[in-house]
Amino acid sequence: MAAKDPNTARADIHEAPTPAVLDTTSSGRTDRSPERSGDNGRTDIADHVVAKIAGMAAREVRGVHQMGGGAARAFDAVRERIPGSTSTNAAARGVSVEVGQTQAAVDINLVVEYGISIPDLAGVVRRNVTAGVERMTGLEVTEVNVTVDDIHLPDDETAAQESPSEPRVR
């Protein structure tokens, strides 16, 4: 790849930001402070985009079995059985957000694997969601609230798959 003239105004969107764009503050957080409105236009990020980013970041954490409360999981299970139907918001299931001009707040509902420390898992989910949303959107994440709706037991899947060979009553 040919070297670019640093005085050139156009930058390819696929290039990583130069160190001059990034300013690491004393808190260790990278501050990108994008111009959300200015002379050249305005950038708006829809709530569902932030919800998808947060959902994907939460799913990356080991110990998160599923996302969403019981009703959302049940509804998706029914929808999966209908031919031709798809879950368009699977990435955002279990996530709700409030997005302002410069900040976002995230609420996450999840199911954890049995044996995982819930306080530790919640802390890792918070850090991963905050890093993902701030990196991709430039928004400051003010809070990430984690609600554990259920715990997944290893024998839950085997019990659901097994069907009794004989009826219990006649």
mmCIF file of C-alpha atoms in Angstrom:
data_model
loop_
_atom_site.group_PDB
_atom_site.id
_atom_site.type_symbol
_atom_site.label_atom_id
_atom_site.label_comp_id
_atom_site.label_asym_id
_atom_site.label_seq_id
_atom_site.Cartn_x
_atom_site.Cartn_y
_atom_site.Cartn_z
ATOM 1 C CA MET A 1 0.000 0.000 0.000
ATOM 2 C CA ALA A 2 1.405 3.363 -0.973
ATOM 3 C CA ALA A 3 2.188 5.901 1.711
ATOM 4 C CA LYS A 4 -0.372 8.678 1.974
ATOM 5 C CA ASP A 5 0.372 12.343 2.240
ATOM 6 C CA PRO A 6 -0.556 13.348 5.827
ATOM 7 C CA ASN A 7 -1.818 16.700 4.523
ATOM 8 C CA THR A 8 -4.471 15.018 2.372
ATOM 9 C CA ALA A 9 -7.960 15.814 3.673
ATOM 10 C CA ARG A 10 -9.579 12.531 2.554
ATOM 11 C CA ALA A 11 -9.045 9.455 4.695
ATOM 12 C CA ASP A 12 -10.190 5.984 3.697
ATOM 13 C CA ILE A 13 -12.943 4.794 6.046
ATOM 14 C CA HIS A 14 -11.346 1.351 6.386
ATOM 15 C CA GLU A 15 -8.117 2.670 7.828
ATOM 16 C CA ALA A 16 -7.511 2.622 11.564
ATOM 17 C CA PRO A 17 -7.575 6.051 13.191
ATOM 18 C CA THR A 18 -4.217 7.703 13.524
ATOM 19 C CA PRO A 19 -2.818 8.211 17.038
ATOM 20 C CA ALA A 20 -3.454 11.944 16.709
ATOM 21 C CA VAL A 21 -7.226 11.230 16.610
ATOM 22 C CA LEU A 22 -7.172 9.193 19.812
ATOM 23 C CA ASP A 23 -6.657 10.915 23.137
ATOM 24 C CA THR A 24 -6.269 8.675 26.151
ATOM 25 C CA THR A 25 -7.427 10.457 29.266
ATOM 26 C CA SER A 26 -6.059 9.896 32.755
ATOM 27 C CA SER A 27 -8.911 7.448 33.452
ATOM 28 C CA GLY A 28 -7.523 5.113 30.801
ATOM 29 C CA ARG A 29 -10.614 5.519 28.616
ATOM 30 C CA THR A 30 -10.018 6.354 24.988
ATOM 31 C CA ASP A 31 -11.825 9.569 24.145
ATOM 32 C CA ARG A 32 -12.735 9.821 20.488
ATOM 33 C CA SER A 33 -15.267 12.628 20.957
ATOM 34 C CA PRO A 34 -16.640 12.504 17.423
ATOM 35 C CA GLU A 35 -18.317 15.568 16.068
ATOM 36 C CA ARG A 36 -21.955 14.485 16.144
ATOM 37 C CA SER A 37 -23.063 17.666 14.400
ATOM 38 C CA GLY A 38 -21.149 20.308 12.585
ATOM 39 C CA ASP A 39 -20.707 22.155 9.317
ATOM 40 C CA ASN A 40 -20.473 18.959 7.273
ATOM 41 C CA GLY A 41 -23.553 17.236 8.663
ATOM 42 C CA ARG A 42 -24.818 15.283 11.639
ATOM 43 C CA THR A 43 -24.411 11.678 12.756
ATOM 44 C CA ASP A 44 -27.360 10.018 14.466
ATOM 45 C CA ILE A 45 -27.145 6.485 15.831
ATOM 46 C CA ALA A 46 -30.453 4.646 16.217
ATOM 47 C CA ASP A 47 -31.325 2.969 19.511
ATOM 48 C CA HIS A 48 -31.553 -0.483 17.913
ATOM 49 C CA VAL A 49 -28.010 -0.150 16.573
ATOM 50 C CA VAL A 50 -26.657 0.489 20.067
ATOM 51 C CA ALA A 51 -28.820 -2.385 21.390
ATOM 52 C CA LYS A 52 -27.343 -4.798 18.829
ATOM 53 C CA ILE A 53 -23.793 -3.750 19.664
ATOM 54 C CA ALA A 54 -24.464 -4.176 23.391
ATOM 55 C CA GLY A 55 -26.143 -7.561 22.832
ATOM 56 C CA MET A 56 -23.253 -8.902 20.790
ATOM 57 C CA ALA A 57 -20.730 -7.642 23.354
ATOM 58 C CA ALA A 58 -22.639 -9.335 26.202
ATOM 59 C CA ARG A 59 -22.865 -12.634 24.298
ATOM 60 C CA GLU A 60 -19.069 -12.682 23.910
ATOM 61 C CA VAL A 61 -18.653 -13.174 27.670
ATOM 62 C CA ARG A 62 -18.088 -16.762 28.804
ATOM 63 C CA GLY A 63 -20.845 -17.770 31.189
ATOM 64 C CA VAL A 64 -23.687 -15.982 29.401
ATOM 65 C CA HIS A 65 -25.996 -18.786 28.256
ATOM 66 C CA GLN A 66 -28.823 -16.767 26.679
ATOM 67 C CA MET A 67 -30.101 -13.244 26.464
ATOM 68 C CA GLY A 68 -33.584 -12.041 27.317
ATOM 69 C CA GLY A 69 -36.220 -12.610 29.941
ATOM 70 C CA GLY A 70 -38.447 -15.654 30.065
ATOM 71 C CA ALA A 71 -41.215 -14.127 27.934
ATOM 72 C CA ALA A 72 -38.805 -13.049 25.180
ATOM 73 C CA ARG A 73 -37.184 -16.485 25.079
ATOM 74 C CA ALA A 74 -40.589 -18.217 24.970
ATOM 75 C CA PHE A 75 -41.818 -15.933 22.179
ATOM 76 C CA ASP A 76 -38.664 -16.612 20.134
ATOM 77 C CA ALA A 77 -39.057 -20.374 20.644
ATOM 78 C CA VAL A 78 -42.589 -20.178 19.228
ATOM 79 C CA ARG A 79 -41.489 -17.932 16.362
ATOM 80 C CA GLU A 80 -38.706 -20.372 15.385
ATOM 81 C CA ARG A 81 -41.318 -23.110 14.835
ATOM 82 C CA ILE A 82 -43.252 -21.021 12.308
ATOM 83 C CA PRO A 83 -41.947 -21.741 8.782
ATOM 84 C CA GLY A 84 -40.490 -18.690 7.086
ATOM 85 C CA SER A 85 -40.411 -16.519 10.180
ATOM 86 C CA THR A 86 -37.193 -15.051 11.417
ATOM 87 C CA SER A 87 -36.181 -13.152 14.486
ATOM 88 C CA THR A 88 -35.018 -9.817 13.103
ATOM 89 C CA ASN A 89 -33.773 -8.539 16.426
ATOM 90 C CA ALA A 90 -32.007 -11.639 17.790
ATOM 91 C CA ALA A 91 -28.827 -9.637 18.404
ATOM 92 C CA ALA A 92 -30.743 -7.118 20.514
ATOM 93 C CA ARG A 93 -32.881 -9.650 22.431
ATOM 94 C CA GLY A 94 -32.691 -8.941 26.148
ATOM 95 C CA VAL A 95 -31.243 -5.460 25.646
ATOM 96 C CA SER A 96 -32.912 -2.085 26.023
ATOM 97 C CA VAL A 97 -31.118 1.205 25.623
ATOM 98 C CA GLU A 98 -31.615 4.918 25.997
ATOM 99 C CA VAL A 99 -29.520 6.913 23.566
ATOM 100 C CA GLY A 100 -28.921 10.631 23.772
ATOM 101 C CA GLN A 101 -26.686 12.913 21.726
ATOM 102 C CA THR A 102 -23.488 11.971 23.569
ATOM 103 C CA GLN A 103 -24.450 9.270 26.086
ATOM 104 C CA ALA A 104 -26.145 5.886 26.266
ATOM 105 C CA ALA A 105 -27.561 3.775 29.098
ATOM 106 C CA VAL A 106 -27.974 0.009 28.658
ATOM 107 C CA ASP A 107 -30.187 -2.562 30.436
ATOM 108 C CA ILE A 108 -29.410 -6.243 29.851
ATOM 109 C CA ASN A 109 -31.409 -9.363 30.812
ATOM 110 C CA LEU A 110 -29.556 -12.644 30.650
ATOM 111 C CA VAL A 111 -29.389 -16.288 31.673
ATOM 112 C CA VAL A 112 -26.103 -17.442 33.230
ATOM 113 C CA GLU A 113 -24.444 -20.847 33.233
ATOM 114 C CA TYR A 114 -24.544 -22.726 36.534
ATOM 115 C CA GLY A 115 -21.296 -22.428 38.489
ATOM 116 C CA ILE A 116 -20.330 -18.972 37.224
ATOM 117 C CA SER A 117 -19.959 -16.182 39.786
ATOM 118 C CA ILE A 118 -22.828 -13.818 38.988
ATOM 119 C CA PRO A 119 -21.161 -10.659 40.400
ATOM 120 C CA ASP A 120 -17.967 -11.403 38.441
ATOM 121 C CA LEU A 121 -19.933 -12.164 35.270
ATOM 122 C CA ALA A 122 -21.947 -8.945 35.617
ATOM 123 C CA GLY A 123 -18.718 -6.949 35.968
ATOM 124 C CA VAL A 124 -17.206 -8.511 32.847
ATOM 125 C CA VAL A 125 -20.443 -7.961 30.890
ATOM 126 C CA ARG A 126 -20.476 -4.294 31.977
ATOM 127 C CA ARG A 127 -16.866 -3.763 30.898
ATOM 128 C CA ASN A 128 -17.327 -5.562 27.564
ATOM 129 C CA VAL A 129 -20.568 -3.740 26.707
ATOM 130 C CA THR A 130 -19.118 -0.365 27.688
ATOM 131 C CA ALA A 131 -15.969 -0.933 25.616
ATOM 132 C CA GLY A 132 -17.904 -2.184 22.583
ATOM 133 C CA VAL A 133 -20.495 0.595 22.536
ATOM 134 C CA GLU A 134 -17.967 3.368 23.200
ATOM 135 C CA ARG A 135 -15.532 2.020 20.584
ATOM 136 C CA MET A 136 -18.123 1.611 17.833
ATOM 137 C CA THR A 137 -20.325 4.646 18.465
ATOM 138 C CA GLY A 138 -18.241 7.192 20.342
ATOM 139 C CA LEU A 139 -21.073 7.535 22.858
ATOM 140 C CA GLU A 140 -20.228 7.643 26.552
ATOM 141 C CA VAL A 141 -21.909 4.714 28.330
ATOM 142 C CA THR A 142 -23.241 6.084 31.611
ATOM 143 C CA GLU A 143 -24.493 2.776 33.031
ATOM 144 C CA VAL A 144 -24.972 -0.888 32.196
ATOM 145 C CA ASN A 145 -27.633 -2.550 34.365
ATOM 146 C CA VAL A 146 -27.495 -6.360 34.355
ATOM 147 C CA THR A 147 -30.522 -8.434 35.372
ATOM 148 C CA VAL A 148 -30.060 -12.185 35.755
ATOM 149 C CA ASP A 149 -33.431 -13.745 34.878
ATOM 150 C CA ASP A 150 -32.453 -17.392 35.145
ATOM 151 C CA ILE A 151 -29.629 -19.843 35.589
ATOM 152 C CA HIS A 152 -28.963 -22.619 33.086
ATOM 153 C CA LEU A 153 -28.411 -26.005 34.707
ATOM 154 C CA PRO A 154 -26.420 -28.633 32.771
ATOM 155 C CA ASP A 155 -29.225 -31.192 33.061
ATOM 156 C CA ASP A 156 -31.914 -28.749 31.790
ATOM 157 C CA GLU A 157 -31.148 -29.615 28.142
ATOM 158 C CA THR A 158 -31.052 -33.373 28.637
ATOM 159 C CA ALA A 159 -34.341 -33.358 30.576
ATOM 160 C CA ALA A 160 -36.021 -31.328 27.834
ATOM 161 C CA GLN A 161 -34.747 -33.662 25.091
ATOM 162 C CA GLU A 162 -35.773 -36.868 26.835
ATOM 163 C CA SER A 163 -39.345 -37.985 26.461
ATOM 164 C CA PRO A 164 -40.702 -40.784 28.586
ATOM 165 C CA SER A 165 -40.839 -44.065 26.692
ATOM 166 C CA GLU A 166 -43.889 -45.250 28.616
ATOM 167 C CA PRO A 167 -46.738 -43.129 29.905
ATOM 168 C CA ARG A 168 -46.664 -42.719 33.660
ATOM 169 C CA VAL A 169 -50.384 -43.270 34.016
ATOM 170 C CA ARG A 170 -52.975 -45.397 32.228
#
